[in-house]
PDB file of C-alpha atoms and ligand atoms in Angstrom:
ATOM      1  CA  MET R  12      -2.377  -4.893 -19.229  1.00 95.00           C
ATOM      2  CA  LYS R  13      -0.061  -7.846 -18.667  1.00 97.00           C
ATOM      3  CA  THR R  14      -0.583 -10.830 -16.361  1.00 98.00           C
ATOM      4  CA  VAL R  15       2.443 -12.550 -14.840  1.00 98.00           C
ATOM      5  CA  GLN R  16       2.952 -15.344 -12.323  1.00 98.00           C
ATOM      6  CA  THR R  17       6.559 -14.873 -11.200  1.00 98.00           C
ATOM      7  CA  LYS R  18       8.399 -12.441  -8.926  1.00 98.00           C
ATOM      8  CA  SER R  19      11.145 -12.015 -11.533  1.00 98.00           C
ATOM      9  CA  GLU R  20       8.647 -10.808 -14.152  1.00 98.00           C
ATOM     10  CA  VAL R  21       7.270  -8.241 -11.701  1.00 98.00           C
ATOM     11  CA  SER R  22      10.796  -7.159 -10.758  1.00 98.00           C
ATOM     12  CA  ALA R  23      11.744  -6.706 -14.424  1.00 98.00           C
ATOM     13  CA  ALA R  24       8.767  -4.374 -14.975  1.00 98.00           C
ATOM     14  CA  VAL R  25       9.436  -2.498 -11.723  1.00 98.00           C
ATOM     15  CA  VAL R  26      13.143  -1.966 -12.502  1.00 98.00           C
ATOM     16  CA  LYS R  27      12.230  -0.554 -15.920  1.00 98.00           C
ATOM     17  CA  TRP R  28       9.537   1.750 -14.502  1.00 98.00           C
ATOM     18  CA  LYS R  29      11.801   3.007 -11.717  1.00 98.00           C
ATOM     19  CA  SER R  30      14.535   3.792 -14.273  1.00 98.00           C
ATOM     20  CA  GLU R  31      11.930   5.909 -16.085  1.00 98.00           C
ATOM     21  CA  GLN R  32      10.956   7.712 -12.820  1.00 98.00           C
ATOM     22  CA  GLN R  33       7.439   6.253 -13.033  1.00 98.00           C
ATOM     23  CA  ARG R  34       5.373   6.294  -9.826  1.00 98.00           C
ATOM     24  CA  ILE R  35       3.970   2.893  -8.896  1.00 98.00           C
ATOM     25  CA  GLY R  36       0.627   2.259  -7.190  1.00 99.00           C
ATOM     26  CA  PHE R  37      -0.200  -1.172  -5.768  1.00 99.00           C
ATOM     27  CA  VAL R  38      -3.482  -2.887  -4.902  1.00 99.00           C
ATOM     28  CA  PRO R  39      -3.147  -6.272  -3.163  1.00 98.00           C
ATOM     29  CA  THR R  40      -6.233  -8.513  -3.442  1.00 98.00           C
ATOM     30  CA  MET R  41      -7.309 -12.105  -3.031  1.00 98.00           C
ATOM     31  CA  GLY R  42      -9.311 -11.996  -6.271  1.00 98.00           C
ATOM     32  CA  ALA R  43     -13.035 -12.686  -6.787  1.00 97.00           C
ATOM     33  CA  LEU R  44     -13.007  -9.022  -7.599  1.00 98.00           C
ATOM     34  CA  HIS R  45     -15.966  -6.677  -7.147  1.00 98.00           C
ATOM     35  CA  GLN R  46     -16.548  -2.943  -7.325  1.00 98.00           C
ATOM     36  CA  GLY R  47     -14.920  -2.475  -3.894  1.00 98.00           C
ATOM     37  CA  HIS R  48     -11.623  -3.715  -5.332  1.00 98.00           C
ATOM     38  CA  ILE R  49     -12.186  -1.779  -8.539  1.00 98.00           C
ATOM     39  CA  SER R  50     -12.591   1.480  -6.570  1.00 98.00           C
ATOM     40  CA  LEU R  51      -9.091   0.961  -5.104  1.00 98.00           C
ATOM     41  CA  ILE R  52      -7.663   0.184  -8.533  1.00 98.00           C
ATOM     42  CA  ASN R  53      -9.353   3.210 -10.142  1.00 98.00           C
ATOM     43  CA  ARG R  54      -7.850   5.410  -7.461  1.00 98.00           C
ATOM     44  CA  SER R  55      -4.387   3.947  -7.968  1.00 98.00           C
ATOM     45  CA  VAL R  56      -4.631   4.386 -11.740  1.00 98.00           C
ATOM     46  CA  ALA R  57      -5.653   8.026 -11.225  1.00 98.00           C
ATOM     47  CA  GLU R  58      -2.880   8.790  -8.723  1.00 98.00           C
ATOM     48  CA  ASN R  59       0.110   6.891 -10.185  1.00 98.00           C
ATOM     49  CA  ASP R  60       1.882   6.329 -13.516  1.00 98.00           C
ATOM     50  CA  LYS R  61       1.691   2.547 -13.210  1.00 98.00           C
ATOM     51  CA  THR R  62      -0.623   0.288 -11.229  1.00 99.00           C
ATOM     52  CA  VAL R  63       0.111  -3.274 -10.120  1.00 99.00           C
ATOM     53  CA  VAL R  64      -2.722  -5.502  -8.862  1.00 99.00           C
ATOM     54  CA  SER R  65      -1.923  -8.765  -7.106  1.00 98.00           C
ATOM     55  CA  ILE R  66      -4.379 -11.656  -6.988  1.00 98.00           C
ATOM     56  CA  PHE R  67      -3.324 -14.223  -4.432  1.00 98.00           C
ATOM     57  CA  VAL R  68      -5.384 -16.204  -1.948  1.00 98.00           C
ATOM     58  CA  ASN R  69      -2.824 -16.201   0.849  1.00 98.00           C
ATOM     59  CA  PRO R  70      -2.959 -19.464   2.825  1.00 98.00           C
ATOM     60  CA  THR R  71      -1.040 -18.093   5.826  1.00 98.00           C
ATOM     61  CA  GLN R  72      -3.800 -15.638   6.749  1.00 98.00           C
ATOM     62  CA  PHE R  73      -6.579 -18.247   6.927  1.00 97.00           C
ATOM     63  CA  ASN R  74      -7.139 -19.637  10.394  1.00 93.00           C
ATOM     64  CA  ASP R  75      -9.992 -21.844   9.126  1.00 94.00           C
ATOM     65  CA  PRO R  76      -8.995 -24.468   6.502  1.00 96.00           C
ATOM     66  CA  ASN R  77     -12.585 -24.646   5.208  1.00 95.00           C
ATOM     67  CA  ASP R  78     -12.644 -20.894   4.655  1.00 95.00           C
ATOM     68  CA  LEU R  79      -9.445 -21.231   2.579  1.00 97.00           C
ATOM     69  CA  LYS R  80     -10.837 -24.192   0.625  1.00 97.00           C
ATOM     70  CA  ASN R  81     -14.160 -22.473  -0.115  1.00 95.00           C
ATOM     71  CA  TYR R  82     -12.782 -18.979  -0.774  1.00 97.00           C
ATOM     72  CA  PRO R  83     -14.128 -17.911  -4.209  1.00 97.00           C
ATOM     73  CA  ARG R  84     -11.581 -18.028  -7.025  1.00 97.00           C
ATOM     74  CA  ASN R  85     -12.336 -16.828 -10.542  1.00 95.00           C
ATOM     75  CA  LEU R  86      -9.250 -15.533 -12.342  1.00 97.00           C
ATOM     76  CA  GLU R  87     -10.911 -15.381 -15.773  1.00 97.00           C
ATOM     77  CA  ASN R  88     -13.681 -13.165 -14.453  1.00 97.00           C
ATOM     78  CA  ASP R  89     -11.152 -11.044 -12.559  1.00 98.00           C
ATOM     79  CA  LEU R  90      -9.058 -10.447 -15.668  1.00 98.00           C
ATOM     80  CA  ALA R  91     -12.165  -9.445 -17.630  1.00 97.00           C
ATOM     81  CA  LEU R  92     -13.105  -6.932 -14.903  1.00 98.00           C
ATOM     82  CA  LEU R  93      -9.559  -5.555 -14.749  1.00 98.00           C
ATOM     83  CA  ALA R  94      -9.319  -5.053 -18.506  1.00 97.00           C
ATOM     84  CA  SER R  95     -11.268  -1.796 -18.390  1.00 96.00           C
ATOM     85  CA  THR R  96      -9.514  -0.306 -15.326  1.00 98.00           C
ATOM     86  CA  GLY R  97      -6.294   0.818 -17.014  1.00 97.00           C
ATOM     87  CA  CYS R  98      -4.101  -1.109 -14.562  1.00 98.00           C
ATOM     88  CA  ASP R  99      -0.726  -2.135 -15.992  1.00 98.00           C
ATOM     89  CA  LEU R 100       0.381  -5.369 -14.391  1.00 98.00           C
ATOM     90  CA  ILE R 101      -1.446  -8.227 -12.702  1.00 98.00           C
ATOM     91  CA  PHE R 102       0.576 -10.527 -10.479  1.00 98.00           C
ATOM     92  CA  SER R 103      -1.143 -13.859  -9.793  1.00 98.00           C
ATOM     93  CA  PRO R 104       1.542 -16.067  -8.262  1.00 98.00           C
ATOM     94  CA  SER R 105       1.265 -19.676  -7.082  1.00 98.00           C
ATOM     95  CA  VAL R 106       1.646 -20.518  -3.399  1.00 98.00           C
ATOM     96  CA  ILE R 107       5.126 -21.979  -4.039  1.00 98.00           C
ATOM     97  CA  GLU R 108       6.176 -18.795  -5.852  1.00 98.00           C
ATOM     98  CA  MET R 109       5.258 -16.722  -2.777  1.00 98.00           C
ATOM     99  CA  TYR R 110       6.407 -19.281  -0.206  1.00 98.00           C
ATOM    100  CA  PRO R 111       9.369 -21.259  -1.615  1.00 98.00           C
ATOM    101  CA  GLN R 112      10.135 -21.819   2.072  1.00 98.00           C
ATOM    102  CA  PRO R 113       7.656 -21.546   4.937  1.00 98.00           C
ATOM    103  CA  ASP R 114       7.530 -17.984   6.259  1.00 98.00           C
ATOM    104  CA  THR R 115       8.595 -18.300   9.896  1.00 98.00           C
ATOM    105  CA  ARG R 116       8.422 -14.594  10.704  1.00 98.00           C
ATOM    106  CA  GLN R 117       6.385 -13.626  13.757  1.00 98.00           C
ATOM    107  CA  PHE R 118       5.141 -10.052  13.876  1.00 98.00           C
ATOM    108  CA  ASN R 119       4.067  -8.309  17.039  1.00 98.00           C
ATOM    109  CA  PHE R 120       1.509  -5.553  16.623  1.00 98.00           C
ATOM    110  CA  GLY R 121       0.810  -5.164  20.339  1.00 98.00           C
ATOM    111  CA  LEU R 122      -2.662  -4.110  21.455  1.00 98.00           C
ATOM    112  CA  ILE R 123      -4.052  -3.392  17.992  1.00 98.00           C
ATOM    113  CA  GLU R 124      -3.959  -7.094  17.101  1.00 98.00           C
ATOM    114  CA  GLN R 125      -5.433  -8.282  20.397  1.00 98.00           C
ATOM    115  CA  VAL R 126      -8.996  -7.160  19.647  1.00 98.00           C
ATOM    116  CA  MET R 127     -11.718  -7.932  17.077  1.00 98.00           C
ATOM    117  CA  GLU R 128     -10.364  -9.893  14.077  1.00 98.00           C
ATOM    118  CA  GLY R 129      -7.037 -10.433  15.816  1.00 98.00           C
ATOM    119  CA  ALA R 130      -8.736 -11.959  18.856  1.00 98.00           C
ATOM    120  CA  HIS R 131     -11.183 -14.075  16.825  1.00 98.00           C
ATOM    121  CA  ARG R 132      -8.831 -15.223  14.050  1.00 97.00           C
ATOM    122  CA  PRO R 133      -5.555 -16.371  15.662  1.00 97.00           C
ATOM    123  CA  GLY R 134      -2.588 -15.854  13.327  1.00 97.00           C
ATOM    124  CA  HIS R 135      -4.649 -13.969  10.752  1.00 98.00           C
ATOM    125  CA  PHE R 136      -2.790 -10.665  10.907  1.00 98.00           C
ATOM    126  CA  ASN R 137       0.579 -12.394  11.104  1.00 98.00           C
ATOM    127  CA  GLY R 138      -0.282 -14.020   7.780  1.00 98.00           C
ATOM    128  CA  VAL R 139      -1.502 -10.701   6.357  1.00 98.00           C
ATOM    129  CA  ALA R 140       1.770  -9.016   7.381  1.00 98.00           C
ATOM    130  CA  GLN R 141       3.809 -11.882   5.916  1.00 98.00           C
ATOM    131  CA  VAL R 142       2.166 -11.698   2.515  1.00 98.00           C
ATOM    132  CA  VAL R 143       1.856  -7.911   2.278  1.00 99.00           C
ATOM    133  CA  SER R 144       5.509  -7.386   3.265  1.00 98.00           C
ATOM    134  CA  LYS R 145       6.598  -9.948   0.651  1.00 98.00           C
ATOM    135  CA  LEU R 146       4.416  -8.232  -1.965  1.00 99.00           C
ATOM    136  CA  PHE R 147       5.782  -4.794  -1.004  1.00 99.00           C
ATOM    137  CA  ASP R 148       9.334  -6.168  -1.409  1.00 98.00           C
ATOM    138  CA  ILE R 149       8.501  -7.447  -4.899  1.00 98.00           C
ATOM    139  CA  VAL R 150       6.422  -4.517  -6.204  1.00 99.00           C
ATOM    140  CA  LEU R 151       8.320  -1.684  -4.432  1.00 98.00           C
ATOM    141  CA  PRO R 152       5.326   0.655  -4.737  1.00 99.00           C
ATOM    142  CA  HIS R 153       5.236   4.349  -3.888  1.00 98.00           C
ATOM    143  CA  LYS R 154       1.605   4.042  -2.782  1.00 98.00           C
ATOM    144  CA  ALA R 155      -0.527   1.071  -1.703  1.00 99.00           C
ATOM    145  CA  TYR R 156      -4.324   1.067  -1.467  1.00 99.00           C
ATOM    146  CA  PHE R 157      -6.357  -0.652   1.249  1.00 98.00           C
ATOM    147  CA  GLY R 158     -10.095  -0.664   1.943  1.00 98.00           C
ATOM    148  CA  GLU R 159     -11.625   0.671   5.160  1.00 98.00           C
ATOM    149  CA  LYS R 160     -13.913  -2.368   5.017  1.00 98.00           C
ATOM    150  CA  ASP R 161     -11.008  -4.173   6.690  1.00 98.00           C
ATOM    151  CA  PHE R 162     -10.631  -1.450   9.293  1.00 98.00           C
ATOM    152  CA  GLN R 163      -8.254  -3.315  11.597  1.00 98.00           C
ATOM    153  CA  GLN R 164      -6.162  -4.598   8.684  1.00 98.00           C
ATOM    154  CA  LEU R 165      -5.539  -1.004   7.647  1.00 98.00           C
ATOM    155  CA  ALA R 166      -4.187  -0.194  11.131  1.00 98.00           C
ATOM    156  CA  ILE R 167      -2.011  -3.328  11.057  1.00 98.00           C
ATOM    157  CA  ILE R 168      -0.572  -2.407   7.647  1.00 98.00           C
ATOM    158  CA  LYS R 169       0.169   1.171   8.744  1.00 98.00           C
ATOM    159  CA  ASN R 170       1.914  -0.205  11.834  1.00 98.00           C
ATOM    160  CA  MET R 171       3.890  -2.731   9.751  1.00 98.00           C
ATOM    161  CA  VAL R 172       5.044   0.000   7.360  1.00 98.00           C
ATOM    162  CA  GLN R 173       6.429   1.916  10.340  1.00 98.00           C
ATOM    163  CA  GLN R 174       8.001  -1.146  11.998  1.00 98.00           C
ATOM    164  CA  LEU R 175       9.767  -2.203   8.784  1.00 98.00           C
ATOM    165  CA  ASN R 176      10.600   1.332   7.614  1.00 98.00           C
ATOM    166  CA  TYR R 177       8.845   0.996   4.273  1.00 98.00           C
ATOM    167  CA  ASN R 178       8.758   4.232   2.331  1.00 98.00           C
ATOM    168  CA  ILE R 179       5.225   3.538   1.085  1.00 98.00           C
ATOM    169  CA  ASP R 180       2.213   5.798   1.362  1.00 98.00           C
ATOM    170  CA  ILE R 181      -0.740   3.724   2.645  1.00 98.00           C
ATOM    171  CA  VAL R 182      -3.959   5.090   1.149  1.00 98.00           C
ATOM    172  CA  PRO R 183      -7.230   4.228   2.951  1.00 98.00           C
ATOM    173  CA  CYS R 184     -10.249   3.846   0.627  1.00 98.00           C
ATOM    174  CA  ALA R 185     -13.927   4.154   1.607  1.00 98.00           C
ATOM    175  CA  ILE R 186     -16.184   1.087   1.851  1.00 98.00           C
ATOM    176  CA  VAL R 187     -18.109   0.373  -1.346  1.00 98.00           C
ATOM    177  CA  ARG R 188     -21.603  -0.974  -0.685  1.00 98.00           C
ATOM    178  CA  GLU R 189     -24.274  -2.760  -2.700  1.00 98.00           C
ATOM    179  CA  VAL R 190     -27.347  -0.650  -3.494  1.00 98.00           C
ATOM    180  CA  ASP R 191     -29.126  -2.029  -0.406  1.00 98.00           C
ATOM    181  CA  GLY R 192     -26.157  -1.155   1.862  1.00 98.00           C
ATOM    182  CA  LEU R 193     -24.422  -4.529   2.257  1.00 98.00           C
ATOM    183  CA  ALA R 194     -20.644  -3.990   2.211  1.00 98.00           C
ATOM    184  CA  MET R 195     -19.240  -5.584  -0.938  1.00 98.00           C
ATOM    185  CA  SER R 196     -17.179  -8.683  -0.180  1.00 98.00           C
ATOM    186  CA  SER R 197     -15.876 -11.630  -2.170  1.00 97.00           C
ATOM    187  CA  ARG R 198     -17.549 -13.855   0.433  1.00 97.00           C
ATOM    188  CA  ASN R 199     -20.999 -12.433  -0.443  1.00 98.00           C
ATOM    189  CA  ALA R 200     -20.918 -14.731  -3.492  1.00 96.00           C
ATOM    190  CA  LEU R 201     -21.003 -17.697  -1.095  1.00 96.00           C
ATOM    191  CA  LEU R 202     -24.348 -16.650   0.457  1.00 98.00           C
ATOM    192  CA  THR R 203     -27.538 -18.451  -0.531  1.00 98.00           C
ATOM    193  CA  PRO R 204     -30.229 -16.117  -1.977  1.00 98.00           C
ATOM    194  CA  GLU R 205     -32.036 -16.264   1.393  1.00 98.00           C
ATOM    195  CA  GLN R 206     -28.865 -15.439   3.325  1.00 98.00           C
ATOM    196  CA  ARG R 207     -28.106 -12.615   0.886  1.00 98.00           C
ATOM    197  CA  THR R 208     -31.517 -11.099   1.568  1.00 98.00           C
ATOM    198  CA  LEU R 209     -30.939 -11.276   5.322  1.00 98.00           C
ATOM    199  CA  ALA R 210     -27.320 -10.050   5.122  1.00 98.00           C
ATOM    200  CA  VAL R 211     -28.516  -6.487   4.468  1.00 98.00           C
ATOM    201  CA  GLN R 212     -29.521  -6.399   8.146  1.00 98.00           C
ATOM    202  CA  ILE R 213     -25.829  -6.086   9.081  1.00 98.00           C
ATOM    203  CA  SER R 214     -25.358  -2.655   7.493  1.00 98.00           C
ATOM    204  CA  LYS R 215     -28.935  -1.645   8.352  1.00 98.00           C
ATOM    205  CA  THR R 216     -28.256  -2.365  12.030  1.00 98.00           C
ATOM    206  CA  LEU R 217     -24.969  -0.423  11.906  1.00 98.00           C
ATOM    207  CA  PHE R 218     -26.724   2.582  10.324  1.00 98.00           C
ATOM    208  CA  GLU R 219     -29.417   2.401  13.021  1.00 98.00           C
ATOM    209  CA  ALA R 220     -26.658   2.268  15.632  1.00 98.00           C
ATOM    210  CA  GLN R 221     -25.232   5.506  14.237  1.00 97.00           C
ATOM    211  CA  LYS R 222     -28.546   7.204  15.063  1.00 96.00           C
ATOM    212  CA  LYS R 223     -28.526   5.848  18.622  1.00 96.00           C
ATOM    213  CA  VAL R 224     -25.096   7.233  19.541  1.00 96.00           C
ATOM    214  CA  GLY R 225     -25.417   9.328  22.696  1.00 88.00           C
ATOM    215  CA  THR R 226     -28.994   8.183  23.377  1.00 94.00           C
ATOM    216  CA  LEU R 227     -27.822   4.757  24.588  1.00 96.00           C
ATOM    217  CA  SER R 228     -24.664   4.209  26.631  1.00 97.00           C
ATOM    218  CA  VAL R 229     -21.696   2.672  24.795  1.00 97.00           C
ATOM    219  CA  ASN R 230     -22.357  -0.661  26.474  1.00 97.00           C
ATOM    220  CA  ASP R 231     -26.111  -0.605  25.820  1.00 98.00           C
ATOM    221  CA  LEU R 232     -25.525   0.239  22.165  1.00 98.00           C
ATOM    222  CA  LYS R 233     -23.121  -2.700  21.927  1.00 98.00           C
ATOM    223  CA  LEU R 234     -25.738  -5.005  23.425  1.00 98.00           C
ATOM    224  CA  TRP R 235     -28.463  -3.571  21.182  1.00 98.00           C
ATOM    225  CA  VAL R 236     -26.457  -4.292  18.011  1.00 98.00           C
ATOM    226  CA  ILE R 237     -25.468  -7.797  19.117  1.00 98.00           C
ATOM    227  CA  ASN R 238     -29.023  -8.706  20.212  1.00 98.00           C
ATOM    228  CA  THR R 239     -30.602  -7.223  17.070  1.00 98.00           C
ATOM    229  CA  LEU R 240     -28.300  -9.242  14.816  1.00 98.00           C
ATOM    230  CA  ASN R 241     -28.494 -12.468  16.831  1.00 98.00           C
ATOM    231  CA  LYS R 242     -32.309 -12.435  16.558  1.00 98.00           C
ATOM    232  CA  ILE R 243     -32.018 -12.884  12.784  1.00 98.00           C
ATOM    233  CA  ASP R 244     -32.360 -16.430  11.485  1.00 95.00           C
ATOM    234  CA  GLY R 245     -28.930 -18.085  11.046  1.00 97.00           C
ATOM    235  CA  PHE R 246     -26.945 -15.102  12.386  1.00 98.00           C
ATOM    236  CA  GLU R 247     -24.265 -15.444  15.037  1.00 98.00           C
ATOM    237  CA  THR R 248     -22.380 -12.298  15.995  1.00 98.00           C
ATOM    238  CA  ASP R 249     -18.674 -12.865  16.726  1.00 98.00           C
ATOM    239  CA  TYR R 250     -18.280  -9.346  18.114  1.00 98.00           C
ATOM    240  CA  PHE R 251     -19.487  -5.786  17.856  1.00 98.00           C
ATOM    241  CA  ASP R 252     -16.942  -3.400  19.330  1.00 98.00           C
ATOM    242  CA  ILE R 253     -16.916   0.377  19.578  1.00 98.00           C
ATOM    243  CA  VAL R 254     -13.266   1.353  19.279  1.00 98.00           C
ATOM    244  CA  ASP R 255     -10.929   4.312  19.011  1.00 97.00           C
ATOM    245  CA  ASP R 256      -9.959   4.786  15.349  1.00 97.00           C
ATOM    246  CA  LEU R 257      -6.218   4.748  16.065  1.00 96.00           C
ATOM    247  CA  SER R 258      -5.677   2.500  19.093  1.00 97.00           C
ATOM    248  CA  LEU R 259      -8.571   0.137  18.164  1.00 98.00           C
ATOM    249  CA  GLN R 260      -9.216  -0.225  21.904  1.00 98.00           C
ATOM    250  CA  PRO R 261     -12.845  -0.224  23.115  1.00 98.00           C
ATOM    251  CA  ILE R 262     -13.998   3.183  24.348  1.00 96.00           C
ATOM    252  CA  ALA R 263     -15.556   3.656  27.784  1.00 94.00           C
ATOM    253  CA  ASN R 264     -18.120   6.347  27.032  1.00 94.00           C
ATOM    254  CA  TRP R 265     -19.244   8.896  24.443  1.00 95.00           C
ATOM    255  CA  ASN R 266     -16.978  11.584  25.939  1.00 93.00           C
ATOM    256  CA  HIS R 267     -14.123   9.873  24.167  1.00 94.00           C
ATOM    257  CA  PRO R 268     -12.026  12.705  22.674  1.00 93.00           C
ATOM    258  CA  ALA R 269     -11.206  11.081  19.313  1.00 94.00           C
ATOM    259  CA  PRO R 270     -13.117   9.522  16.390  1.00 96.00           C
ATOM    260  CA  VAL R 271     -14.512   6.033  16.908  1.00 97.00           C
ATOM    261  CA  HIS R 272     -15.837   3.193  14.752  1.00 98.00           C
ATOM    262  CA  GLY R 273     -18.304   0.402  15.408  1.00 98.00           C
ATOM    263  CA  CYS R 274     -16.892  -2.813  13.950  1.00 98.00           C
ATOM    264  CA  VAL R 275     -18.829  -6.037  13.557  1.00 98.00           C
ATOM    265  CA  ALA R 276     -18.212  -9.630  12.495  1.00 98.00           C
ATOM    266  CA  VAL R 277     -21.243 -11.837  11.912  1.00 98.00           C
ATOM    267  CA  LYS R 278     -21.538 -15.441  10.817  1.00 98.00           C
ATOM    268  CA  VAL R 279     -24.396 -15.746   8.363  1.00 98.00           C
ATOM    269  CA  GLY R 280     -24.718 -19.512   8.313  1.00 97.00           C
ATOM    270  CA  ARG R 281     -21.130 -20.562   7.718  1.00 96.00           C
ATOM    271  CA  ILE R 282     -20.111 -17.348   5.940  1.00 97.00           C
ATOM    272  CA  ARG R 283     -18.350 -14.814   8.129  1.00 97.00           C
ATOM    273  CA  LEU R 284     -18.883 -11.174   7.133  1.00 98.00           C
ATOM    274  CA  ILE R 285     -17.388  -7.975   8.573  1.00 98.00           C
ATOM    275  CA  ASP R 286     -18.469  -4.347   8.348  1.00 98.00           C
ATOM    276  CA  ASN R 287     -17.958  -1.073  10.200  1.00 98.00           C
ATOM    277  CA  VAL R 288     -19.276   2.485  10.484  1.00 98.00           C
ATOM    278  CA  PRO R 289     -18.056   5.695  12.111  1.00 98.00           C
ATOM    279  CA  LEU R 290     -19.894   6.324  15.405  1.00 97.00           C
ATOM    280  CA  ASN R 291     -19.534   9.859  16.632  1.00 86.00           C
ATOM    281  CA  VAL R 292     -21.723  11.854  18.970  1.00 75.00           C
ATOM    282  CA  ASN R 293     -22.081  14.835  16.666  1.00 63.00           C
ATOM    283  CA  GLY R 294     -22.538  12.617  13.608  1.00 48.00           C
ATOM    284  CA  LEU R 295     -19.119  13.526  12.230  1.00 46.00           C
TER     285      LEU R 295
HETATM  286  P1  AMP W 144      -9.513  -8.853  -0.329  1.00 50.60           P
HETATM  287  O1  AMP W 144      -9.478  -9.338  -1.751  1.00 50.60           O
HETATM  288  O2  AMP W 144     -10.783  -9.171   0.377  1.00 50.60           O
HETATM  289  O3  AMP W 144      -8.266  -9.227   0.443  1.00 50.60           O
HETATM  290  O4  AMP W 144      -9.492  -7.265  -0.407  1.00 50.60           O
HETATM  291  C1  AMP W 144      -8.478  -6.570  -1.087  1.00 50.60           C
HETATM  292  C2  AMP W 144      -8.584  -5.112  -0.743  1.00 50.60           C
HETATM  293  O5  AMP W 144      -9.854  -4.623  -1.156  1.00 50.60           O
HETATM  294  C3  AMP W 144      -8.469  -4.856   0.765  1.00 50.60           C
HETATM  295  O6  AMP W 144      -7.715  -3.666   0.971  1.00 50.60           O
HETATM  296  C4  AMP W 144      -9.913  -4.662   1.162  1.00 50.60           C
HETATM  297  O7  AMP W 144     -10.074  -3.852   2.310  1.00 50.60           O
HETATM  298  C5  AMP W 144     -10.476  -3.971  -0.066  1.00 50.60           C
HETATM  299  N1  AMP W 144     -11.943  -4.135  -0.115  1.00 50.60           N
HETATM  300  C6  AMP W 144     -12.631  -5.296  -0.056  1.00 50.60           C
HETATM  301  N2  AMP W 144     -13.958  -5.040  -0.074  1.00 50.60           N
HETATM  302  C7  AMP W 144     -14.099  -3.700  -0.131  1.00 50.60           C
HETATM  303  C8  AMP W 144     -15.220  -2.818  -0.156  1.00 50.60           C
HETATM  304  N3  AMP W 144     -16.474  -3.259  -0.120  1.00 50.60           N
HETATM  305  N4  AMP W 144     -14.986  -1.487  -0.216  1.00 50.60           N
HETATM  306  C9  AMP W 144     -13.705  -1.016  -0.233  1.00 50.60           C
HETATM  307  N5  AMP W 144     -12.617  -1.791  -0.208  1.00 50.60           N
HETATM  308  C10 AMP W 144     -12.806  -3.117  -0.155  1.00 50.60           C
END
């Protein structure tokens, strides 16, 4: 396992691997790694000859300067965790290495970016597309791994791959949860012990919502989730939307002919957490 900070070092490794017909898997992260990240990396190691992991807290995807400032960073810990995964190359560039000039590109993802995270975090997905496209251009992977925890991000990345004609297989990976059900997130480390105890109510409420599908109307279930979460001390729900898995547009009723997810964003104190679950009438 080698750690490098420059694009040219990554390119050198990639050129060599490609000349040897090695298949390259890629896992982009912002560090403060946990078992959710590790599950993506394990999968990449299993499915490819070489795995590259990037660790880069990308400033262009933060719409809140305080969130960027407070985002947990712990490279030493990350490297220790990565040592046992069998990944081959870690790319942890500086901001200037990734953005020698400001990235002025403006992506347009249409309706899929106008809901949920896209609506509540202006510019967020543009920044995600900027950094992921740059990383794809450097790493030139055959496959790239993304967590379903960031459900809308996955749709944005799939769309970007099509728009830009990348020949990269985007592999969705299931949400990894703590034992009590809380979706693992780097931001969980920022919760006070009291907030951490309460944060389990997010996944608990989503699992309860799964049981209520079809017994409450779509709108009543939305209201039930939002009211249940907002009653908890220090919680403020940004949104809970019940959306079509592909279009990400809110569904009108349970007769919807395609799979749907319930996606939530909740501020627990100042820490904003997201989670989602499948919501289907027959429990599929
Ligand atoms: P991040 O470091 O938060 O940008 O996440 C890097 C990648 O790990 C993204 O594809 C995330 O969706 C994924 N990820 C983060 N948390 C989890 C989790 N609990 N389960 C599965 N994947 C996750």
